[in-house]
């Protein structure tokens, strides 16, 4: 394997499947099957999921809701998604632990770095919920922060497109895909990979990012094996 320990970042919207909101159980099962493949190869997997399929704090703030309140509601949405994915993984025979940045001991462990690393070493998938536990920070930032804390080899950002393009491929059929980019090139071209806080944190800690299509069967396993899939952002 090229990558022994990965941080997989999934958007909440990815869990909707073809639904307009909420959680698609078929999509959950598909993701669980993909994750199981790499776990069985010996890859250590940590996961951060967004909450946009349930609630987005920024959207609530745009409609007049208090931003801090909205962000905390969004954090709780990520815990719901984390519990759903945990259930799908356990049903697939994968041992998991859910850790939350906001203490809620009835459903999740508190985030403790050493405990998280120990779980990974024992072959358990660790799902990090509730973002960073602070308002004004996205789950992209939470993913980068947790990846650095657990000393992950790479951040894998699973999306519904197969990499980074010079424009939105869903709106522009002539959009050009990049197979690899440096962090400096992303800044220079003003490409939207992650929010700037998360991207800068990744850059400063020399942590590569791969953006790929999580919905294509086998992509996750190919990346772990070192195949060129999606777009790699590195130094």
mmCIF file of C-alpha atoms in Angstrom:
data_model
loop_
_atom_site.group_PDB
_atom_site.id
_atom_site.type_symbol
_atom_site.label_atom_id
_atom_site.label_comp_id
_atom_site.label_asym_id
_atom_site.label_seq_id
_atom_site.Cartn_x
_atom_site.Cartn_y
_atom_site.Cartn_z
ATOM 1 C CA UNK A 1 0.000 0.000 0.000
ATOM 2 C CA UNK A 2 1.142 3.507 -0.743
ATOM 3 C CA UNK A 3 -0.904 4.957 2.099
ATOM 4 C CA UNK A 4 -0.970 3.144 5.427
ATOM 5 C CA UNK A 5 -3.160 5.633 7.312
ATOM 6 C CA UNK A 6 -5.738 7.828 5.577
ATOM 7 C CA UNK A 7 -8.238 10.506 6.550
ATOM 8 C CA UNK A 8 -11.315 10.183 4.337
ATOM 9 C CA UNK A 9 -13.396 13.357 4.077
ATOM 10 C CA UNK A 10 -16.981 12.898 2.906
ATOM 11 C CA UNK A 11 -19.568 15.597 2.387
ATOM 12 C CA UNK A 12 -22.943 15.273 4.037
ATOM 13 C CA UNK A 13 -24.555 15.785 0.643
ATOM 14 C CA UNK A 14 -22.809 12.623 -0.595
ATOM 15 C CA UNK A 15 -24.932 10.582 1.808
ATOM 16 C CA UNK A 16 -28.149 11.822 0.168
ATOM 17 C CA UNK A 17 -27.632 9.657 -2.909
ATOM 18 C CA UNK A 18 -30.446 10.602 -5.260
ATOM 19 C CA UNK A 19 -32.607 11.998 -2.480
ATOM 20 C CA UNK A 20 -33.227 15.697 -1.901
ATOM 21 C CA UNK A 21 -32.214 15.537 1.756
ATOM 22 C CA UNK A 22 -31.448 13.100 4.551
ATOM 23 C CA UNK A 23 -29.587 9.790 4.275
ATOM 24 C CA UNK A 24 -29.772 7.214 1.495
ATOM 25 C CA UNK A 25 -29.212 3.778 3.058
ATOM 26 C CA UNK A 26 -28.072 2.303 -0.265
ATOM 27 C CA UNK A 27 -25.357 4.947 -0.578
ATOM 28 C CA UNK A 28 -24.281 4.225 3.001
ATOM 29 C CA UNK A 29 -23.974 0.531 2.185
ATOM 30 C CA UNK A 30 -21.921 1.323 -0.925
ATOM 31 C CA UNK A 31 -19.516 3.496 1.067
ATOM 32 C CA UNK A 32 -19.248 0.883 3.812
ATOM 33 C CA UNK A 33 -18.328 -1.757 1.215
ATOM 34 C CA UNK A 34 -15.645 0.492 -0.306
ATOM 35 C CA UNK A 35 -14.165 1.294 3.100
ATOM 36 C CA UNK A 36 -14.225 -2.381 4.112
ATOM 37 C CA UNK A 37 -12.049 -3.276 1.093
ATOM 38 C CA UNK A 38 -9.192 -1.039 2.207
ATOM 39 C CA UNK A 39 -9.538 -1.954 5.882
ATOM 40 C CA UNK A 40 -9.136 -5.623 4.951
ATOM 41 C CA UNK A 41 -5.903 -4.727 3.149
ATOM 42 C CA UNK A 42 -4.553 -3.352 6.432
ATOM 43 C CA UNK A 43 -5.123 0.353 5.762
ATOM 44 C CA UNK A 44 -5.937 2.430 8.842
ATOM 45 C CA UNK A 45 -8.989 4.589 8.107
ATOM 46 C CA UNK A 46 -10.279 7.695 9.848
ATOM 47 C CA UNK A 47 -13.334 9.538 8.529
ATOM 48 C CA UNK A 48 -14.815 13.024 8.814
ATOM 49 C CA UNK A 49 -18.307 13.634 7.406
ATOM 50 C CA UNK A 50 -20.076 16.929 6.789
ATOM 51 C CA UNK A 51 -23.671 17.599 7.801
ATOM 52 C CA UNK A 52 -25.049 19.450 4.784
ATOM 53 C CA UNK A 53 -27.647 16.786 4.026
ATOM 54 C CA UNK A 54 -29.321 17.637 7.334
ATOM 55 C CA UNK A 55 -28.367 21.208 8.230
ATOM 56 C CA UNK A 56 -25.827 23.813 7.159
ATOM 57 C CA UNK A 57 -24.935 26.497 9.689
ATOM 58 C CA UNK A 58 -23.915 28.987 6.998
ATOM 59 C CA UNK A 59 -27.261 28.568 5.248
ATOM 60 C CA UNK A 60 -29.087 29.130 8.524
ATOM 61 C CA UNK A 61 -27.060 32.282 9.210
ATOM 62 C CA UNK A 62 -27.903 33.590 5.730
ATOM 63 C CA UNK A 63 -31.580 33.411 6.678
ATOM 64 C CA UNK A 64 -31.109 35.351 9.890
ATOM 65 C CA UNK A 65 -30.236 32.600 12.362
ATOM 66 C CA UNK A 66 -27.472 33.261 14.853
ATOM 67 C CA UNK A 67 -24.293 31.950 13.216
ATOM 68 C CA UNK A 68 -22.910 30.295 16.351
ATOM 69 C CA UNK A 69 -26.204 28.529 17.038
ATOM 70 C CA UNK A 70 -26.401 27.429 13.416
ATOM 71 C CA UNK A 71 -22.863 26.069 13.437
ATOM 72 C CA UNK A 72 -23.535 23.998 16.536
ATOM 73 C CA UNK A 73 -26.649 22.597 14.888
ATOM 74 C CA UNK A 74 -24.478 21.678 11.906
ATOM 75 C CA UNK A 75 -22.015 19.917 14.210
ATOM 76 C CA UNK A 76 -24.828 17.799 15.624
ATOM 77 C CA UNK A 77 -25.837 16.907 12.062
ATOM 78 C CA UNK A 78 -22.337 15.506 11.465
ATOM 79 C CA UNK A 79 -22.735 13.271 14.512
ATOM 80 C CA UNK A 80 -26.017 11.919 13.108
ATOM 81 C CA UNK A 81 -24.244 11.145 9.828
ATOM 82 C CA UNK A 82 -21.362 9.593 11.732
ATOM 83 C CA UNK A 83 -23.755 7.315 13.611
ATOM 84 C CA UNK A 84 -25.413 6.298 10.331
ATOM 85 C CA UNK A 85 -22.087 5.435 8.704
ATOM 86 C CA UNK A 86 -20.964 3.653 11.841
ATOM 87 C CA UNK A 87 -24.076 1.491 11.689
ATOM 88 C CA UNK A 88 -23.494 0.660 8.014
ATOM 89 C CA UNK A 89 -19.860 -0.254 8.663
ATOM 90 C CA UNK A 90 -20.715 -2.423 11.664
ATOM 91 C CA UNK A 91 -23.382 -4.198 9.570
ATOM 92 C CA UNK A 92 -20.651 -4.883 6.995
ATOM 93 C CA UNK A 93 -18.469 -6.443 9.681
ATOM 94 C CA UNK A 94 -16.086 -3.516 10.178
ATOM 95 C CA UNK A 95 -15.232 -2.525 13.739
ATOM 96 C CA UNK A 96 -15.624 1.189 14.375
ATOM 97 C CA UNK A 97 -15.442 3.942 16.949
ATOM 98 C CA UNK A 98 -17.245 7.272 16.784
ATOM 99 C CA UNK A 99 -15.500 10.173 18.505
ATOM 100 C CA UNK A 100 -17.103 13.567 18.980
ATOM 101 C CA UNK A 101 -15.526 16.979 19.521
ATOM 102 C CA UNK A 102 -18.606 17.814 21.623
ATOM 103 C CA UNK A 103 -19.048 15.497 24.579
ATOM 104 C CA UNK A 104 -22.104 13.251 24.263
ATOM 105 C CA UNK A 105 -21.100 10.075 26.036
ATOM 106 C CA UNK A 106 -24.324 8.189 25.291
ATOM 107 C CA UNK A 107 -23.529 8.006 21.570
ATOM 108 C CA UNK A 108 -19.820 8.725 21.090
ATOM 109 C CA UNK A 109 -16.446 8.802 22.776
ATOM 110 C CA UNK A 110 -14.839 12.186 23.372
ATOM 111 C CA UNK A 111 -12.055 12.944 20.910
ATOM 112 C CA UNK A 112 -8.746 11.935 22.469
ATOM 113 C CA UNK A 113 -5.809 11.754 20.107
ATOM 114 C CA UNK A 114 -4.002 8.819 21.699
ATOM 115 C CA UNK A 115 -7.187 6.806 21.978
ATOM 116 C CA UNK A 116 -8.010 7.508 18.325
ATOM 117 C CA UNK A 117 -4.549 6.385 17.207
ATOM 118 C CA UNK A 118 -4.795 3.236 19.310
ATOM 119 C CA UNK A 119 -8.132 2.362 17.704
ATOM 120 C CA UNK A 120 -6.560 2.803 14.264
ATOM 121 C CA UNK A 121 -3.629 0.586 15.211
ATOM 122 C CA UNK A 122 -6.114 -2.116 16.234
ATOM 123 C CA UNK A 123 -7.782 -1.982 12.831
ATOM 124 C CA UNK A 124 -10.867 -0.039 13.841
ATOM 125 C CA UNK A 125 -12.311 2.678 11.624
ATOM 126 C CA UNK A 126 -12.508 5.926 13.588
ATOM 127 C CA UNK A 127 -15.222 8.422 12.650
ATOM 128 C CA UNK A 128 -14.735 11.966 13.912
ATOM 129 C CA UNK A 129 -17.973 13.878 14.517
ATOM 130 C CA UNK A 130 -18.947 17.418 15.508
ATOM 131 C CA UNK A 131 -16.266 19.118 13.430
ATOM 132 C CA UNK A 132 -13.644 20.857 15.529
ATOM 133 C CA UNK A 133 -16.181 21.535 18.270
ATOM 134 C CA UNK A 134 -15.990 25.259 17.510
ATOM 135 C CA UNK A 135 -18.219 27.543 15.419
ATOM 136 C CA UNK A 136 -16.876 29.283 12.302
ATOM 137 C CA UNK A 137 -14.813 26.242 11.288
ATOM 138 C CA UNK A 138 -15.867 23.877 8.502
ATOM 139 C CA UNK A 139 -15.640 20.103 8.413
ATOM 140 C CA UNK A 140 -12.867 20.562 5.822
ATOM 141 C CA UNK A 141 -10.855 22.239 8.566
ATOM 142 C CA UNK A 142 -11.848 19.513 11.014
ATOM 143 C CA UNK A 143 -10.667 16.862 8.546
ATOM 144 C CA UNK A 144 -7.304 18.557 8.080
ATOM 145 C CA UNK A 145 -6.842 19.096 11.803
ATOM 146 C CA UNK A 146 -7.674 15.490 12.676
ATOM 147 C CA UNK A 147 -5.453 14.194 9.856
ATOM 148 C CA UNK A 148 -2.511 16.132 11.260
ATOM 149 C CA UNK A 149 -3.254 15.038 14.826
ATOM 150 C CA UNK A 150 -3.378 11.336 13.963
ATOM 151 C CA UNK A 151 -0.394 11.640 11.596
ATOM 152 C CA UNK A 152 -2.313 10.506 8.500
ATOM 153 C CA UNK A 153 -0.385 10.017 5.269
ATOM 154 C CA UNK A 154 -2.961 11.799 3.114
ATOM 155 C CA UNK A 155 -6.385 13.451 3.083
ATOM 156 C CA UNK A 156 -8.760 11.816 0.613
ATOM 157 C CA UNK A 157 -11.608 14.136 -0.261
ATOM 158 C CA UNK A 158 -14.394 12.011 -1.719
ATOM 159 C CA UNK A 159 -16.723 14.009 -3.956
ATOM 160 C CA UNK A 160 -19.123 13.387 -6.828
ATOM 161 C CA UNK A 161 -16.619 14.629 -9.425
ATOM 162 C CA UNK A 162 -13.437 12.837 -10.420
ATOM 163 C CA UNK A 163 -10.907 15.504 -9.445
ATOM 164 C CA UNK A 164 -10.102 19.200 -9.604
ATOM 165 C CA UNK A 165 -11.018 21.147 -12.751
ATOM 166 C CA UNK A 166 -10.265 24.661 -13.985
ATOM 167 C CA UNK A 167 -14.028 25.338 -13.818
ATOM 168 C CA UNK A 168 -17.144 23.528 -12.647
ATOM 169 C CA UNK A 169 -17.411 20.381 -14.816
ATOM 170 C CA UNK A 170 -21.123 20.114 -14.007
ATOM 171 C CA UNK A 171 -21.700 23.516 -15.604
ATOM 172 C CA UNK A 172 -18.944 23.618 -18.229
ATOM 173 C CA UNK A 173 -18.535 20.553 -20.463
ATOM 174 C CA UNK A 174 -15.184 21.925 -21.644
ATOM 175 C CA UNK A 175 -13.710 22.097 -18.152
ATOM 176 C CA UNK A 176 -10.147 20.784 -17.961
ATOM 177 C CA UNK A 177 -9.130 18.305 -15.269
ATOM 178 C CA UNK A 178 -5.803 18.478 -13.453
ATOM 179 C CA UNK A 179 -4.104 15.184 -12.614
ATOM 180 C CA UNK A 180 -1.768 16.849 -10.111
ATOM 181 C CA UNK A 181 -1.153 20.308 -8.708
ATOM 182 C CA UNK A 182 1.165 21.940 -6.225
ATOM 183 C CA UNK A 183 -0.272 23.917 -3.342
ATOM 184 C CA UNK A 184 1.177 27.073 -4.893
ATOM 185 C CA UNK A 185 -0.567 26.353 -8.198
ATOM 186 C CA UNK A 186 -3.907 25.994 -6.413
ATOM 187 C CA UNK A 187 -3.373 29.408 -4.791
ATOM 188 C CA UNK A 188 -2.284 30.987 -8.079
ATOM 189 C CA UNK A 189 -5.194 29.569 -10.074
ATOM 190 C CA UNK A 190 -7.676 30.326 -7.273
ATOM 191 C CA UNK A 191 -9.050 26.789 -7.417
ATOM 192 C CA UNK A 192 -11.614 25.647 -4.864
ATOM 193 C CA UNK A 193 -10.225 22.510 -3.248
ATOM 194 C CA UNK A 194 -11.098 23.108 0.399
ATOM 195 C CA UNK A 195 -11.863 26.216 2.378
ATOM 196 C CA UNK A 196 -8.771 28.393 2.743
ATOM 197 C CA UNK A 197 -8.221 27.664 6.447
ATOM 198 C CA UNK A 198 -8.173 23.913 5.829
ATOM 199 C CA UNK A 199 -6.056 24.193 2.693
ATOM 200 C CA UNK A 200 -3.465 26.438 4.341
ATOM 201 C CA UNK A 201 -3.264 24.131 7.354
ATOM 202 C CA UNK A 202 -2.649 21.185 5.041
ATOM 203 C CA UNK A 203 0.000 23.128 3.104
ATOM 204 C CA UNK A 204 1.875 24.228 6.215
ATOM 205 C CA UNK A 205 1.985 20.659 7.521
ATOM 206 C CA UNK A 206 3.036 19.163 4.147
ATOM 207 C CA UNK A 207 -0.066 16.946 4.094
ATOM 208 C CA UNK A 208 -1.087 15.914 0.551
ATOM 209 C CA UNK A 209 -4.716 16.012 -0.582
ATOM 210 C CA UNK A 210 -6.372 13.803 -3.192
ATOM 211 C CA UNK A 211 -9.754 14.844 -4.587
ATOM 212 C CA UNK A 212 -11.585 11.921 -6.220
ATOM 213 C CA UNK A 213 -14.956 10.444 -7.121
ATOM 214 C CA UNK A 214 -16.043 8.385 -4.118
ATOM 215 C CA UNK A 215 -19.112 7.107 -5.974
ATOM 216 C CA UNK A 216 -17.090 5.056 -8.477
ATOM 217 C CA UNK A 217 -16.584 1.486 -7.356
ATOM 218 C CA UNK A 218 -12.973 0.661 -6.505
ATOM 219 C CA UNK A 219 -11.570 4.192 -6.521
ATOM 220 C CA UNK A 220 -10.725 4.238 -2.822
ATOM 221 C CA UNK A 221 -8.840 0.950 -3.053
ATOM 222 C CA UNK A 222 -6.944 2.106 -6.146
ATOM 223 C CA UNK A 223 -5.738 5.243 -4.350
ATOM 224 C CA UNK A 224 -4.562 3.278 -1.316
ATOM 225 C CA UNK A 225 -2.665 0.977 -3.680
ATOM 226 C CA UNK A 226 -0.920 3.971 -5.260
ATOM 227 C CA UNK A 227 -2.803 4.204 -8.557
ATOM 228 C CA UNK A 228 -3.371 7.642 -10.060
ATOM 229 C CA UNK A 229 -7.017 8.488 -9.374
ATOM 230 C CA UNK A 230 -8.543 11.953 -9.135
ATOM 231 C CA UNK A 231 -6.267 14.938 -8.542
ATOM 232 C CA UNK A 232 -3.270 14.988 -6.205
ATOM 233 C CA UNK A 233 -2.306 18.252 -4.463
ATOM 234 C CA UNK A 234 1.161 18.099 -2.978
ATOM 235 C CA UNK A 235 4.306 20.142 -2.524
#
